[in-house]
Structures are given as structure tokens and as C-alpha cells.
Short mmCIF file of C-alpha atoms in Angstrom, two decimals:
data_model
loop_
_atom_site.label_atom_id
_atom_site.label_comp_id
_atom_site.label_asym_id
_atom_site.label_seq_id
_atom_site.Cartn_x
_atom_site.Cartn_y
_atom_site.Cartn_z
CA MET A 175 35.25 -16.49 -4.93
CA PHE A 176 33.08 -17.60 -1.31
CA LYS A 177 36.20 -20.73 -0.56
CA LEU A 178 38.71 -19.19 2.06
CA PHE A 179 40.88 -16.36 0.77
CA SER A 180 44.78 -17.18 0.88
CA ILE A 181 46.73 -15.38 -0.13
CA LEU A 182 49.08 -18.15 -1.98
CA ILE A 183 49.73 -16.97 -5.64
CA SER A 184 50.44 -21.40 -6.85
CA LEU A 185 46.77 -21.29 -5.26
CA ILE A 186 45.24 -19.04 -8.14
CA SER A 187 43.94 -20.64 -11.34
CA LEU A 188 42.95 -19.59 -14.46
CA PHE A 189 40.45 -16.06 -13.87
CA SER A 190 38.12 -14.34 -16.07
CA VAL A 191 38.89 -12.02 -19.13
CA VAL A 192 38.12 -8.53 -17.14
CA ASN A 193 41.63 -9.80 -14.93
CA VAL A 194 43.00 -10.58 -18.19
CA HIS A 195 42.27 -6.75 -19.66
CA ALA A 196 43.57 -5.84 -15.50
CA GLU A 197 46.77 -7.20 -16.66
CA SER A 198 47.88 -5.09 -19.93
CA GLU A 199 45.94 -1.48 -18.71
CA PHE A 200 46.85 -1.16 -14.69
CA ASN A 201 49.70 -2.25 -13.24
CA TYR A 202 49.60 -2.14 -9.39
CA GLN A 203 52.42 -1.54 -6.59
CA LEU A 204 52.29 -0.92 -2.11
CA LEU A 205 51.20 2.25 -2.32
CA LYS A 206 53.91 2.85 0.31
CA ASP A 207 56.31 2.24 -2.82
CA ARG A 208 55.25 4.63 -5.53
CA ARG A 209 53.89 6.87 -2.94
CA LYS A 210 56.83 9.13 -3.08
CA THR A 211 56.95 9.07 -7.13
CA ILE A 212 53.16 10.13 -7.78
CA LYS A 213 53.70 14.15 -7.64
CA LEU A 214 50.71 16.39 -6.54
CA PRO A 215 51.56 20.03 -9.35
CA VAL A 216 52.92 22.76 -8.17
CA TYR A 217 50.66 25.90 -8.59
CA ASP A 218 52.19 29.08 -8.24
CA ILE A 219 48.83 31.55 -6.66
CA GLU A 220 48.03 33.54 -9.57
CA THR A 221 46.81 29.57 -10.54
CA LYS A 222 45.79 29.04 -7.16
CA LYS A 223 43.07 32.02 -7.57
CA MET A 224 42.11 31.46 -10.13
CA LEU A 225 40.84 27.92 -10.07
CA ILE A 226 39.26 29.76 -6.13
CA GLY A 227 37.35 31.42 -9.24
CA GLN A 228 36.38 28.97 -11.59
CA ALA A 229 35.33 27.58 -8.74
CA ARG A 230 32.57 29.98 -7.99
CA LEU A 231 31.69 30.70 -11.29
CA VAL A 232 30.37 26.88 -11.65
CA LEU A 233 28.88 26.40 -8.02
CA GLY A 234 27.24 30.10 -7.61
CA GLU A 235 26.00 30.14 -10.65
CA LEU A 236 26.08 26.88 -12.46
CA TYR A 237 24.71 24.85 -9.63
CA VAL A 238 21.47 23.77 -10.50
CA HIS A 239 21.68 22.29 -6.38
CA ARG A 240 23.06 25.02 -4.58
CA GLU A 241 19.69 26.95 -2.96
CA MET A 242 18.44 23.28 -2.34
CA LYS A 243 21.30 22.37 -0.21
CA LEU A 244 21.43 25.56 1.54
CA LYS A 245 17.97 24.52 2.45
CA GLN A 246 18.61 21.22 3.17
CA PHE A 247 22.02 21.33 5.37
CA GLY A 248 22.47 24.73 6.19
CA LYS A 249 25.26 26.99 5.76
CA LYS A 250 27.91 25.96 6.74
CA ILE A 251 27.86 24.11 3.83
CA ASP A 252 27.97 27.50 1.15
CA PRO A 253 31.30 26.75 -1.31
CA LEU A 254 30.89 30.83 -2.09
CA PRO A 255 32.22 31.61 1.76
CA LYS A 256 34.61 28.27 2.58
CA LEU A 257 36.07 29.45 -0.78
CA ASP A 258 36.55 33.22 0.51
CA SER A 259 38.92 31.69 3.23
CA LEU A 260 40.01 29.35 0.36
CA GLU A 261 41.14 32.45 -1.01
CA LYS A 262 43.37 34.62 1.77
CA SER A 263 44.55 30.94 3.16
CA LEU A 264 47.24 30.40 -0.50
CA ASN A 265 51.10 31.97 1.77
CA GLN A 266 49.84 30.18 3.69
CA ILE A 267 49.02 25.74 2.74
CA ASN A 268 51.62 23.45 0.61
CA ASP A 269 49.59 22.40 -3.12
CA GLU A 270 48.05 19.05 -1.33
CA GLU A 271 46.14 21.44 1.14
CA PHE A 272 44.73 23.43 -1.19
CA HIS A 273 43.57 20.20 -4.04
CA LYS A 274 42.19 19.06 -0.56
CA GLN A 275 39.90 21.78 0.74
CA MET A 276 38.84 22.42 -2.46
CA SER A 277 38.07 19.17 -2.92
CA ASP A 278 36.55 19.06 0.06
CA ILE A 279 34.10 22.71 -0.93
CA PHE A 280 32.54 20.09 -3.27
CA TYR A 281 31.94 17.19 -1.58
CA LEU A 282 30.81 19.21 1.31
CA GLN A 283 27.93 19.96 -1.14
CA ARG A 284 26.25 16.57 -0.87
CA ASP A 285 25.92 15.90 -4.35
CA LEU A 286 27.51 12.96 -6.51
CA HIS A 287 27.08 15.03 -9.18
CA THR A 288 29.15 17.81 -8.81
CA ILE A 289 32.57 16.99 -8.36
CA TYR A 290 35.84 18.59 -7.76
CA TYR A 291 38.54 16.49 -10.26
CA LEU A 292 42.28 16.31 -9.47
CA PRO A 293 44.44 17.53 -11.97
CA MET A 294 46.91 14.47 -13.51
CA PRO A 295 48.86 11.97 -13.97
CA TYR A 296 47.84 12.05 -10.74
CA GLY A 297 43.68 11.07 -11.01
CA CYS A 298 45.41 8.32 -12.73
CA TYR A 299 45.82 5.89 -9.33
CA ARG A 300 43.70 3.57 -7.32
CA ASN A 301 44.26 2.43 -4.28
CA LEU A 302 42.69 -0.37 -2.73
CA MET A 303 42.37 -2.97 -0.01
CA PRO A 304 41.45 -7.42 -1.41
CA PHE A 305 37.72 -6.77 0.40
CA SER A 306 34.83 -5.23 -0.45
CA ILE A 307 32.28 -5.12 2.53
CA ASN A 308 27.86 -4.45 2.96
CA GLU A 309 26.12 -4.51 5.77
CA ILE A 310 23.43 -6.81 6.44
CA ASN A 311 20.12 -7.39 8.57
CA LYS A 312 20.50 -4.00 8.48
CA GLY A 313 18.42 -2.30 11.73
CA ILE A 314 17.92 -4.24 14.34
CA GLY A 315 21.76 -6.82 14.51
CA SER A 316 22.96 -5.85 11.56
CA LYS A 317 26.14 -6.58 11.11
CA LEU A 318 29.36 -4.84 8.64
CA VAL A 319 30.59 -7.80 6.39
CA VAL A 320 33.78 -8.99 3.51
CA SER A 321 30.26 -9.48 0.85
CA SER A 322 33.57 -10.52 -1.58
CA LEU A 323 37.88 -10.71 -2.79
CA ILE A 324 40.60 -9.58 -5.16
CA ASP A 325 41.21 -12.69 -7.24
CA ILE A 326 43.94 -11.03 -9.41
CA PRO A 327 47.09 -12.58 -9.70
CA GLU A 328 49.07 -9.86 -9.95
CA PHE A 329 47.60 -7.82 -6.39
CA LEU A 330 47.69 -10.83 -4.95
CA GLN A 331 51.37 -11.58 -5.01
CA LEU A 332 51.92 -7.86 -3.09
CA LEU A 333 50.23 -8.77 -0.31
CA PRO A 334 50.59 -10.35 3.25
CA HIS A 335 50.82 -14.08 2.09
CA LYS A 336 49.43 -14.78 6.02
CA LEU A 337 45.43 -12.87 5.30
CA ASP A 338 43.43 -15.00 5.98
CA ILE A 339 39.87 -13.68 5.41
CA GLU A 340 37.12 -15.16 4.59
CA VAL A 341 33.26 -13.73 3.00
CA GLY A 342 30.71 -13.00 5.95
CA ASP A 343 34.09 -12.41 8.16
CA GLU A 344 32.69 -9.52 10.46
CA LEU A 345 34.77 -6.62 9.79
CA ILE A 346 34.55 -4.89 14.07
CA SER A 347 37.42 -2.10 13.87
CA TYR A 348 39.08 -0.10 10.83
CA ASP A 349 42.21 1.99 10.91
CA GLY A 350 41.68 1.45 15.20
CA LYS A 351 38.35 3.14 14.98
CA SER A 352 35.28 1.67 15.46
CA LEU A 353 33.10 1.62 11.95
CA ARG A 354 30.39 4.73 14.03
CA ARG A 355 33.20 6.42 15.50
CA LEU A 356 34.88 5.66 11.17
CA LEU A 357 31.73 7.86 9.46
CA LYS A 358 31.24 10.38 12.18
CA ASP A 359 34.29 11.00 10.81
CA MET A 360 34.41 10.93 7.22
CA GLU A 361 30.73 11.71 6.60
CA ALA A 362 32.06 14.90 5.55
CA THR A 363 33.66 13.74 2.63
CA ILE A 364 31.51 11.74 0.93
CA GLY A 365 28.95 13.10 -0.67
CA GLY A 366 26.30 11.08 -0.69
CA ALA A 367 22.95 13.60 -0.91
CA ASN A 368 21.30 10.85 2.11
CA GLY A 369 21.55 9.30 5.10
CA GLU A 370 21.87 5.88 3.11
CA ALA A 371 23.55 6.82 0.19
CA LEU A 372 26.59 8.08 2.68
CA ARG A 373 26.71 5.17 4.30
CA ARG A 374 26.82 2.72 1.05
CA LEU A 375 29.38 4.76 -0.65
CA PHE A 376 31.62 4.88 2.90
CA LEU A 377 31.30 1.10 3.42
CA ASP A 378 32.73 1.18 -0.64
CA GLU A 379 35.65 3.79 0.72
CA LEU A 380 37.25 1.84 3.08
CA SER A 381 38.01 -1.07 -0.67
CA PHE A 382 38.17 2.01 -3.04
CA GLN A 383 39.65 5.30 -2.77
CA VAL A 384 40.01 7.52 -6.15
CA GLN A 385 42.84 9.41 -6.20
CA THR A 386 40.68 11.38 -9.34
CA VAL A 387 38.10 12.84 -6.99
CA ARG A 388 40.10 11.89 -3.73
CA LEU A 389 44.15 12.45 -2.22
CA MET A 390 45.81 8.95 -1.35
CA PRO A 391 45.80 7.79 1.72
CA LYS A 392 47.77 8.71 3.97
CA ASN A 393 48.96 5.90 6.36
CA ASP A 394 50.40 3.24 3.29
CA GLU A 395 48.09 0.66 5.25
CA VAL A 396 44.91 -0.05 8.13
CA LYS A 397 44.77 -2.54 10.81
CA VAL A 398 41.89 -4.10 10.96
CA VAL A 399 40.03 -6.75 13.34
CA PHE A 400 37.94 -9.24 12.14
CA LYS A 401 35.29 -11.70 13.78
CA LYS A 402 35.09 -15.43 11.94
CA LYS A 403 32.42 -16.67 11.69
CA ASN A 404 33.08 -19.63 14.63
CA GLY A 405 33.69 -15.88 17.17
CA LYS A 406 37.03 -15.56 17.01
CA MET A 407 38.77 -12.71 16.64
CA TYR A 408 41.15 -12.38 14.06
CA SER A 409 43.83 -9.33 12.99
CA ALA A 410 45.86 -7.94 10.08
CA SER A 411 48.00 -4.53 9.08
CA ILE A 412 47.09 -5.00 5.42
CA PRO A 413 49.07 -2.99 2.93
CA TRP A 414 47.06 -0.29 0.24
CA ILE A 415 47.91 -1.49 -3.18
CA ASN A 416 47.77 0.76 -5.45
CA ARG A 417 47.12 0.69 -8.88
CA GLY A 418 48.15 3.04 -12.26
CA ARG A 419 46.19 2.76 -15.55
CA ASN A 420 48.11 2.86 -17.86
CA SER A 421 46.55 4.52 -20.90
CA CYS A 422 45.70 7.02 -18.30
CA ILE A 423 49.64 7.85 -16.78
CA LYS A 424 50.38 8.08 -20.86
CA THR A 425 47.73 10.17 -22.19
CA HIS A 426 47.25 12.05 -18.93
CA THR A 427 43.03 11.82 -19.59
CA GLN A 428 40.88 9.00 -18.30
CA ASN A 429 36.52 8.96 -18.59
CA SER A 430 36.85 10.41 -14.79
CA GLY A 431 32.70 10.76 -14.86
CA ARG A 432 31.77 9.56 -11.28
CA SER A 433 29.33 6.80 -13.11
CA GLU A 434 32.38 5.87 -14.85
CA ILE A 435 34.47 5.71 -10.94
CA LEU A 436 31.61 3.20 -9.57
CA LYS A 437 31.59 1.03 -12.33
CA GLU A 438 35.14 1.01 -11.59
CA PHE A 439 34.52 -0.52 -7.77
CA ASN A 440 31.60 -3.30 -9.33
CA GLN A 441 34.40 -4.64 -11.92
CA LEU A 442 36.53 -5.11 -9.19
CA PHE A 443 33.71 -6.44 -6.33
CA VAL A 444 30.83 -6.77 -7.88
CA THR A 445 29.58 -10.15 -9.24
CA GLU A 446 26.49 -11.78 -10.62
CA ASN A 447 27.70 -15.25 -11.06
CA GLU A 448 25.64 -17.91 -14.17
CA VAL A 449 23.62 -14.93 -15.91
CA GLU A 450 23.40 -14.91 -19.37
CA THR A 451 25.12 -12.34 -20.95
CA THR A 452 24.17 -9.98 -24.77
CA GLU A 453 25.77 -8.00 -27.42
CA GLU A 454 25.23 -5.08 -24.99
CA PRO A 455 27.83 -5.44 -22.27
CA ILE A 456 25.69 -3.21 -19.16
CA VAL A 457 21.84 -6.03 -20.49
CA THR A 458 22.80 -8.86 -18.54
CA TRP A 459 20.03 -11.35 -16.93
CA LYS A 460 18.93 -15.28 -16.41
CA LYS A 461 15.93 -16.88 -15.17
CA ILE A 462 15.49 -18.56 -11.48
CA LYS A 463 12.30 -21.26 -10.49
CA ASN A 464 11.42 -21.60 -7.10
CA GLU A 465 8.07 -22.53 -4.93
CA HIS A 466 6.87 -19.26 -6.23
CA GLY A 467 7.11 -19.93 -9.10
CA HIS A 468 9.36 -18.81 -12.84
CA PHE A 469 11.20 -15.40 -13.31
CA GLY A 470 13.69 -13.74 -14.62
CA VAL A 471 15.97 -11.08 -13.26
CA LEU A 472 17.35 -9.12 -16.16
CA TYR A 473 19.94 -6.54 -14.85
CA PHE A 474 21.25 -2.86 -16.11
CA SER A 475 25.00 -2.57 -15.06
CA SER A 476 25.03 1.07 -15.94
CA PHE A 477 22.73 3.07 -17.98
CA GLU A 478 25.55 4.24 -19.72
CA PRO A 479 26.74 2.27 -23.54
CA GLU A 480 29.53 -0.13 -23.88
CA LYS A 481 29.29 -1.63 -27.88
CA LEU A 482 25.35 -0.26 -28.93
CA ILE A 483 23.72 3.13 -29.78
CA ILE A 484 20.38 3.62 -27.23
CA SER A 485 18.34 2.54 -29.70
CA LYS A 486 19.76 -0.91 -30.02
CA ILE A 487 20.82 -1.12 -26.45
CA VAL A 488 16.13 -0.74 -26.06
CA THR A 489 15.02 -3.26 -29.16
CA LEU A 490 17.42 -5.48 -27.71
CA VAL A 491 15.85 -5.62 -23.93
CA ASP A 492 12.33 -5.49 -25.72
CA SER A 493 13.64 -8.87 -27.89
CA LEU A 494 14.67 -10.10 -24.93
CA LEU A 495 11.15 -9.99 -22.82
CA LYS A 496 8.96 -10.94 -25.30
CA ASN A 497 10.88 -14.11 -25.96
CA GLU A 498 13.63 -15.08 -23.04
CA LEU A 499 11.83 -13.39 -19.79
CA SER A 500 7.81 -13.71 -22.22
CA GLN A 501 6.85 -16.74 -20.33
CA THR A 502 8.14 -16.45 -16.58
CA ASP A 503 5.39 -15.57 -13.50
CA GLY A 504 6.89 -11.38 -13.44
CA LEU A 505 10.82 -9.67 -13.65
CA ILE A 506 12.28 -8.36 -10.93
CA ILE A 507 14.90 -5.64 -12.73
CA ASP A 508 18.11 -5.75 -10.44
CA LEU A 509 19.72 -2.11 -10.56
CA ARG A 510 21.62 -3.07 -6.96
CA ASN A 511 24.84 -0.78 -7.27
CA ASN A 512 24.57 0.81 -10.38
CA PRO A 513 25.82 4.51 -11.22
CA GLY A 514 23.47 5.44 -14.03
CA GLY A 515 24.47 6.79 -17.47
CA GLN A 516 22.85 8.64 -20.81
CA ILE A 517 19.36 9.64 -19.05
CA PRO A 518 17.84 9.17 -22.86
CA LEU A 519 18.59 4.99 -22.19
CA GLY A 520 16.35 5.47 -19.10
CA GLU A 521 13.47 7.03 -20.01
CA ARG A 522 13.42 5.44 -23.21
CA LEU A 523 12.97 1.72 -21.49
CA ILE A 524 10.36 2.83 -19.35
CA GLN A 525 7.80 2.55 -22.69
CA LEU A 526 8.32 -1.42 -22.70
CA PHE A 527 6.70 -1.85 -19.21
CA GLY A 528 3.60 0.23 -19.68
CA PRO A 529 0.12 1.15 -22.67
CA LYS A 530 1.49 3.43 -24.92
CA ASN A 531 1.09 6.51 -25.04
CA ASN A 532 0.74 6.71 -21.46
CA ASN A 533 4.14 7.92 -20.90
CA GLU A 534 5.33 11.18 -19.64
CA PRO A 535 8.89 11.73 -20.20
CA LEU A 536 10.83 14.07 -16.26
CA ASP A 537 11.40 17.79 -17.31
CA PHE A 538 14.45 19.90 -15.80
CA VAL A 539 15.27 22.89 -15.25
CA PHE A 540 18.70 25.38 -14.67
CA ASN A 541 19.88 28.39 -13.15
CA VAL A 542 19.17 31.66 -15.56
CA ASN A 543 21.80 34.18 -15.29
CA GLN A 544 23.98 35.65 -17.01
CA THR A 545 26.84 33.50 -16.40
CA ASN A 546 25.02 30.39 -17.99
CA GLY A 547 23.39 32.74 -20.75
CA ASP A 548 27.55 32.37 -21.43
CA PHE A 549 28.22 28.49 -21.11
CA LEU A 550 24.99 27.43 -22.64
CA SER A 551 26.10 30.17 -25.96
CA TYR A 552 29.10 27.81 -25.58
CA ILE A 553 28.21 24.56 -25.87
CA PHE A 554 24.82 24.30 -26.39
CA ASN A 555 22.71 24.76 -30.13
CA GLU A 556 19.55 24.04 -29.38
CA GLN A 557 17.10 27.13 -29.71
CA GLU A 558 14.14 24.84 -27.57
CA ILE A 559 17.10 25.35 -24.03
CA PHE A 560 17.50 29.66 -25.69
CA ASP A 561 13.47 30.17 -25.95
CA SER A 562 13.09 28.80 -21.89
CA PHE A 563 15.89 30.41 -20.73
CA ASN A 564 14.57 33.79 -22.87
CA GLU A 565 11.11 33.08 -21.49
CA ALA A 566 12.96 33.50 -17.28
CA VAL A 567 14.56 35.86 -18.13
CA ARG A 568 11.22 38.05 -19.46
CA LEU A 569 9.22 36.61 -16.70
CA GLY A 570 11.87 37.12 -13.72
CA LYS A 571 12.37 33.36 -12.39
CA LYS A 572 15.68 32.02 -11.00
CA TYR A 573 14.61 28.65 -13.58
CA SER A 574 14.67 28.41 -17.13
CA LEU A 575 10.89 26.96 -17.94
CA PRO A 576 10.32 23.67 -17.74
CA LEU A 577 11.46 20.90 -20.19
CA ASN A 578 11.78 17.12 -21.37
CA ILE A 579 15.83 15.64 -22.28
CA THR A 580 13.39 12.70 -23.67
CA GLU A 581 11.14 12.84 -26.32
CA ARG A 582 7.40 12.03 -25.76
CA ARG A 583 7.44 11.12 -28.79
CA ILE A 584 10.04 8.40 -28.58
CA MET A 585 9.20 7.35 -25.10
CA ASN A 586 6.19 5.45 -27.65
CA LYS A 587 7.26 4.21 -29.97
CA LEU A 588 7.02 0.57 -28.69
CA ASP A 589 3.91 -1.13 -27.29
CA GLN A 590 4.58 -2.07 -24.39
CA ALA A 591 6.22 -5.77 -24.39
CA TYR A 592 6.24 -7.18 -20.74
CA THR A 593 2.02 -7.54 -19.09
CA LYS A 594 3.27 -9.33 -15.95
CA PRO A 595 4.58 -8.78 -12.28
CA VAL A 596 7.49 -6.03 -12.59
CA ILE A 597 9.61 -5.04 -9.17
CA VAL A 598 12.74 -2.97 -9.63
CA PHE A 599 15.27 -3.99 -6.93
CA ASN A 600 17.59 -1.67 -6.53
CA ASN A 601 20.13 0.12 -3.32
CA ALA A 602 20.84 3.76 -2.66
CA LEU A 603 24.01 2.85 -4.87
CA CYS A 604 21.74 3.62 -7.78
CA TYR A 605 22.04 6.27 -8.77
CA SER A 606 21.49 9.26 -11.54
CA THR A 607 19.58 7.84 -14.49
CA CYS A 608 18.99 4.66 -11.98
CA ASP A 609 17.32 6.65 -9.66
CA MET A 610 15.82 8.54 -12.29
CA PHE A 611 14.72 5.41 -13.55
CA SER A 612 12.98 3.17 -10.68
CA ALA A 613 11.32 6.93 -10.05
CA GLN A 614 9.31 6.73 -13.74
CA MET A 615 8.24 2.75 -13.37
CA GLN A 616 7.14 4.20 -9.87
CA ASP A 617 5.15 7.32 -11.58
CA HIS A 618 4.03 6.05 -13.25
CA GLY A 619 2.38 2.49 -11.37
CA TYR A 620 4.75 0.16 -13.91
CA ALA A 621 6.79 -1.68 -10.70
CA LEU A 622 7.20 -1.97 -7.40
CA ILE A 623 10.30 -0.52 -5.90
CA ALA A 624 12.41 -2.90 -3.03
CA GLY A 625 15.46 -1.21 -1.24
CA GLU A 626 18.41 -2.89 0.16
CA ASP A 627 18.05 -0.01 1.29
CA THR A 628 14.91 2.63 2.57
CA THR A 629 16.35 5.18 -1.13
CA THR A 630 17.97 5.53 -4.17
CA GLY A 631 21.23 6.94 -3.85
CA ALA A 632 19.15 9.92 -5.06
CA GLY A 633 21.44 11.64 -7.81
CA GLY A 634 18.20 13.86 -9.73
CA ALA A 635 20.14 15.99 -12.84
CA ASN A 636 22.31 16.01 -15.32
CA VAL A 637 25.40 16.45 -14.66
CA LEU A 638 27.74 18.64 -17.47
CA TYR A 639 31.07 19.27 -16.54
CA HIS A 640 33.00 22.38 -17.21
CA SER A 641 35.51 21.82 -19.53
CA MET A 642 32.72 22.16 -21.84
CA VAL A 643 33.29 25.45 -22.87
CA PHE A 644 36.70 24.56 -24.40
CA GLU A 645 35.78 21.25 -25.40
CA PHE A 646 33.67 22.45 -27.71
CA SER A 647 34.61 26.49 -28.32
CA GLY A 648 37.95 24.58 -29.21
CA LEU A 649 39.15 28.10 -27.40
CA ASP A 650 41.79 27.96 -23.87
CA SER A 651 39.37 31.20 -23.25
CA TYR A 652 36.22 32.02 -23.26
CA GLU A 653 34.70 34.19 -20.78
CA PRO A 654 34.25 34.10 -18.62
CA PHE A 655 35.80 31.10 -18.12
CA LYS A 656 38.76 30.37 -18.26
CA LYS A 657 40.60 26.55 -19.08
CA LEU A 658 42.32 24.36 -15.48
CA PRO A 659 45.56 23.00 -16.19
CA ASP A 660 46.17 19.49 -16.14
CA GLN A 661 43.17 17.97 -16.61
CA ILE A 662 42.12 19.37 -13.74
CA ASP A 663 36.81 20.35 -13.91
CA PHE A 664 34.79 20.72 -12.45
CA GLY A 665 31.57 18.66 -12.36
CA PHE A 666 28.22 19.96 -11.90
CA ALA A 667 24.41 19.33 -11.41
CA TRP A 668 23.22 21.48 -13.79
CA ARG A 669 19.68 20.85 -14.70
CA GLN A 670 17.37 18.98 -12.21
CA ALA A 671 15.64 16.33 -12.33
CA ILE A 672 10.97 17.00 -11.70
CA ARG A 673 9.41 14.35 -11.26
CA ARG A 674 6.17 13.60 -12.62
CA ASN A 675 4.20 14.27 -8.60
CA GLY A 676 6.11 17.52 -8.93
CA LYS A 677 9.03 15.90 -6.17
CA LEU A 678 12.89 16.19 -7.34
CA ILE A 679 14.97 13.34 -6.76
CA GLU A 680 17.94 15.10 -5.56
CA ASN A 681 17.98 14.63 -2.13
CA VAL A 682 14.75 12.74 -1.07
CA GLY A 683 15.27 9.85 -3.60
CA VAL A 684 13.12 7.10 -4.54
CA LYS A 685 11.60 5.84 -1.90
CA ALA A 686 10.93 2.79 -1.24
CA ASP A 687 7.84 0.48 -1.03
CA ILE A 688 9.11 -2.33 0.79
CA PHE A 689 12.76 -3.16 2.50
CA ILE A 690 14.56 -6.26 1.78
CA PRO A 691 17.74 -6.08 3.32
CA THR A 692 20.63 -8.07 3.16
CA THR A 693 20.51 -11.68 5.13
CA LEU A 694 24.56 -12.94 5.07
CA ASN A 695 23.03 -15.75 2.69
CA ASP A 696 22.30 -13.15 0.49
CA VAL A 697 26.09 -12.34 -0.03
CA GLN A 698 27.62 -16.10 0.33
CA ASN A 699 25.06 -17.82 -2.39
CA ASN A 700 24.82 -14.56 -4.70
CA SER A 701 21.28 -12.99 -3.70
CA ALA A 702 18.78 -16.16 -2.49
CA ASP A 703 17.05 -14.75 0.05
CA GLN A 704 15.61 -11.61 -1.28
CA TYR A 705 15.40 -13.85 -5.22
CA LEU A 706 13.05 -15.49 -3.05
CA LYS A 707 11.66 -12.40 -1.41
CA LEU A 708 10.77 -10.93 -4.77
CA SER A 709 9.07 -14.59 -5.53
CA LYS A 710 7.12 -14.60 -3.48
CA ILE A 711 5.96 -10.80 -4.00
CA LEU A 712 5.77 -11.28 -7.56
CA LYS A 713 3.30 -14.42 -7.25
CA HIS A 714 0.99 -12.90 -4.75
CA LEU A 715 0.80 -9.61 -7.39
CA SER A 716 -0.17 -11.47 -9.90
CA LEU A 717 -3.38 -12.64 -7.82
#
């Protein structure tokens, strides 16, 4: 993937199993050729008013971070006046503008758990550029460079044959704008909870735009200017390639949570060579040897199980630590670009790195109001949650009494499996359960946190969806909730995570103990410089 990127299908040889799967599941076409066939449904005024009303319920009553977000970012992001204004303008705007404004209102909350999901089958499509971009030498001397290239034949055959991009080429401008100007223009509709997350998400948006959560690009192509390693400038107009997911188009349903979207990006653009696989695809590992010693690298691409149940994944990692990785001098847990997943998986893994009976779960709270009481009654049957809610009502509190998602006894079931020094290596795309795992490892003193960025993505919540009311009840209308048309959905942060030190994760994230920026050599050679620096730190920790 690091060789010259020549768009000549005749030169493409064998490709991975992932790409073989992509052949049958995905279909590719130039956006300009497909644009007219991808239509948003047409809604009457009453339907749009219903959607706005349901958004008011979610953002005004169920959304747990609203108060803190207003305090952090000001009244300009307040969704309720914006929904009122949108409702008053319905006679003056078309359907596309309606969905854009709805989406923008959610994005303004700066919370990737809280998202407006567009109707199906419009949301079954993605728009791709052939490259991904990463930042190197962050700080003074910072550059944005090509970090990987798509090698899927069906994709490549749609591109101009003279396109000549290499990993390491510096991106100078995009769509006729400097990157700084473009970020400024886009920041209100990207959703990152802090500056570091905003920048990472912005870089992803340059390559990968998902119609599940964003309207298709306005233009059919993007003009880019690159600087080659020899200093020569290179410009090109690159068409957006539209990819449809066949199973989604056929059924009008898909697993469209934010973690799934980031996972799709990782499958296209993030590769790690020479790793050992396991029964569970999200868990891979390798050993590295350098001047500082022998070290293990344990990768979690997400915390959303693909094949095994949570208990079996914990057992699998326990075995890896006690056997294959036991003779190493230290361990790097690489969580970069990990979008999160199941909170109990992240929390249950903590016990493998510290003393038994020392492990404490995170606390979570949710809003206390009548709408949330109704919501609880529709989707939960856990008495502990109702008791927390009712006691908070009795005490006149805004939030429920703190509850754990993972039971303490389950977090203290196993003995410590690894006793050598541990570093958790993450970045600002480490989000949600990834934030929480990093926080738990830091708060318990089980690992040093090293970051490509100075903080993680700051997703401190348990996410739920408006559609859950109807999935659990089996009804089409359940007051005050109404079923949304065409698989439209609202994701929202429902329970707020509280760290063991009493601090929140949302907005702030987990601050790195050590900052390890990316170099050009890291981009070209699988994080070689970063792993060497981390190995040196692990050696020092073991002395």
C-alpha cells in the first residue's frame, strides 16, 4: 500500500478477504452518475412537524448532556430554539433543506452519540475519496499527508488513469481552500466534543462521507493539490465514488450506529500488517523486538463483539496475556481509531491488569423527568433503574442516583493476568467505550496513557435510540413517542459516565500522560517510530 498509487486495474493482483466480501456486498458508481437515482422521501408539513416534535422530546428531555453542553459551548447550540425556528420555516424550505437543518441541530451538540439518522434507503450510501489523510509532526512543522490508499478494484476502475498519489504526499489544499479555512467552514457540522476530536473527524470527512448521517456532497468532484516528496506540486480533480450497501438497499435497514460508521472507515483505510488474529476479529496482537527489549502489542479495533460473547472475549484476552504475551517486557494496548462498543466488555477487561477486588465500575446517571420516566417504562425491566429514578424524584434531583452498568463482582472475577508495565496508546478517535477503558486504566493506575493526540474523543455516555421504544413495545405509537418514517432515527447520549475521580469524560476526554505524535516514518512503516518510543518508556517503567 506504500508503493506508487497508479490507477491501472491491470496492475492490481490478489486482494484481501475483506475486499472479496466488498465485491458481493457493495456496489460502486461515480456520484455524478448515481446522484439522480438517490432520492430523499417527500414529507408533508404535518410529518415534518411530528419529526421536530419528537426531536424536542429527545433533545429537551432525554438527552443527558444538554445542560453541560450549553454551559460549555453557549446558547448558540441550544437545540430547542433552533427546532422552533425550523418549524416556523417549513413552508419556505424543501425536503433536502429540512433534513440538513435537522442534522445540523444534532451536530451542533458536539456529541457523536447524539445524531440525526437520515431516511432509508438514502442512508445506505457512502461517498469515498481514494486516500485518507493523517497529521504528522503535530505542532511546529505539522503537515497533513496521505496515510493510506484504497485498493479495491471496483473502486479503482472508476478513477482517472493518470492519478498519481503516494503515501506521504502532503495535502496543500482541498476543494480550492486551505485546510485551515476548510476546517473553520465545517466545524459546526462535524460533531467533535473537543478540538482534538474535531480535527481528527475533519480529516476523515475529507475521504469518507456517510449518507446515513450526512447529505451527499454538493459537488461531484474535489480539486486537490498535493506536494510530492521532491517538492513538486501536483493537482487533480478527483470524483467522489459512491458506494451502496446492497443488503441495506434491499431491506432499508442497517446497523448505522456511530461505531459502525467509524468501523467502516477503519476497514477501508486503517491497516496493520503482520498481526496475529484470534477467534474474535476485534482482537489482534503481535510481538516486537528492538533495542529496548521484547514487547507485546494488543489491538482492539473496537469493543463491539463480532463473533464471541463478552465473557469469551475476556477469557481469550486473559489467555493471550498468560501465554503468548507472558514473556514480554511490557505491553502496548493500541486503541487508536477505536470507536467504542459494549461498555461491559471494556470494563470487564480492566481486571486483567490489576489486583483482584480492586476494580471499580464507572457510575452513570440519567435525566429525571416525566418523559424519561415514560421512556424507562417502555424499554427497561431492571428494578434497580426504576428505584434510582423514583428515589431521585422523591429527593427532587435533576439526575438519577448513580448506577453501574457493569456489576462490581463481575469486574473482580478473574486474577490479574499481566504484571509487567502497560501503556494504553490512543488518539482522539478513541471514543465512547474506548474513552471509558482508557479512563479506567488511568484511574486505577494500571497503565500509562500515551496519545497521538493530547486527549481522547470525549464520548462519555451510554447511547440509546428513539426507535428502541417501538422495538421493545412492538407498537407504532406509544405516547408521547411516535414512530418515525423511513427508518429515520435519533441517537442520543442517555446515561452520563462519571469517572472514579468524580470527573466527566464528555467534552474533556482522557488526557494523555505522554504525547507521541506521528512521524512520516510512522505513516509509511506501521508506527515504527512511535512503537520504538513507547518501548523505551516501557523499559524505563520496568526499572
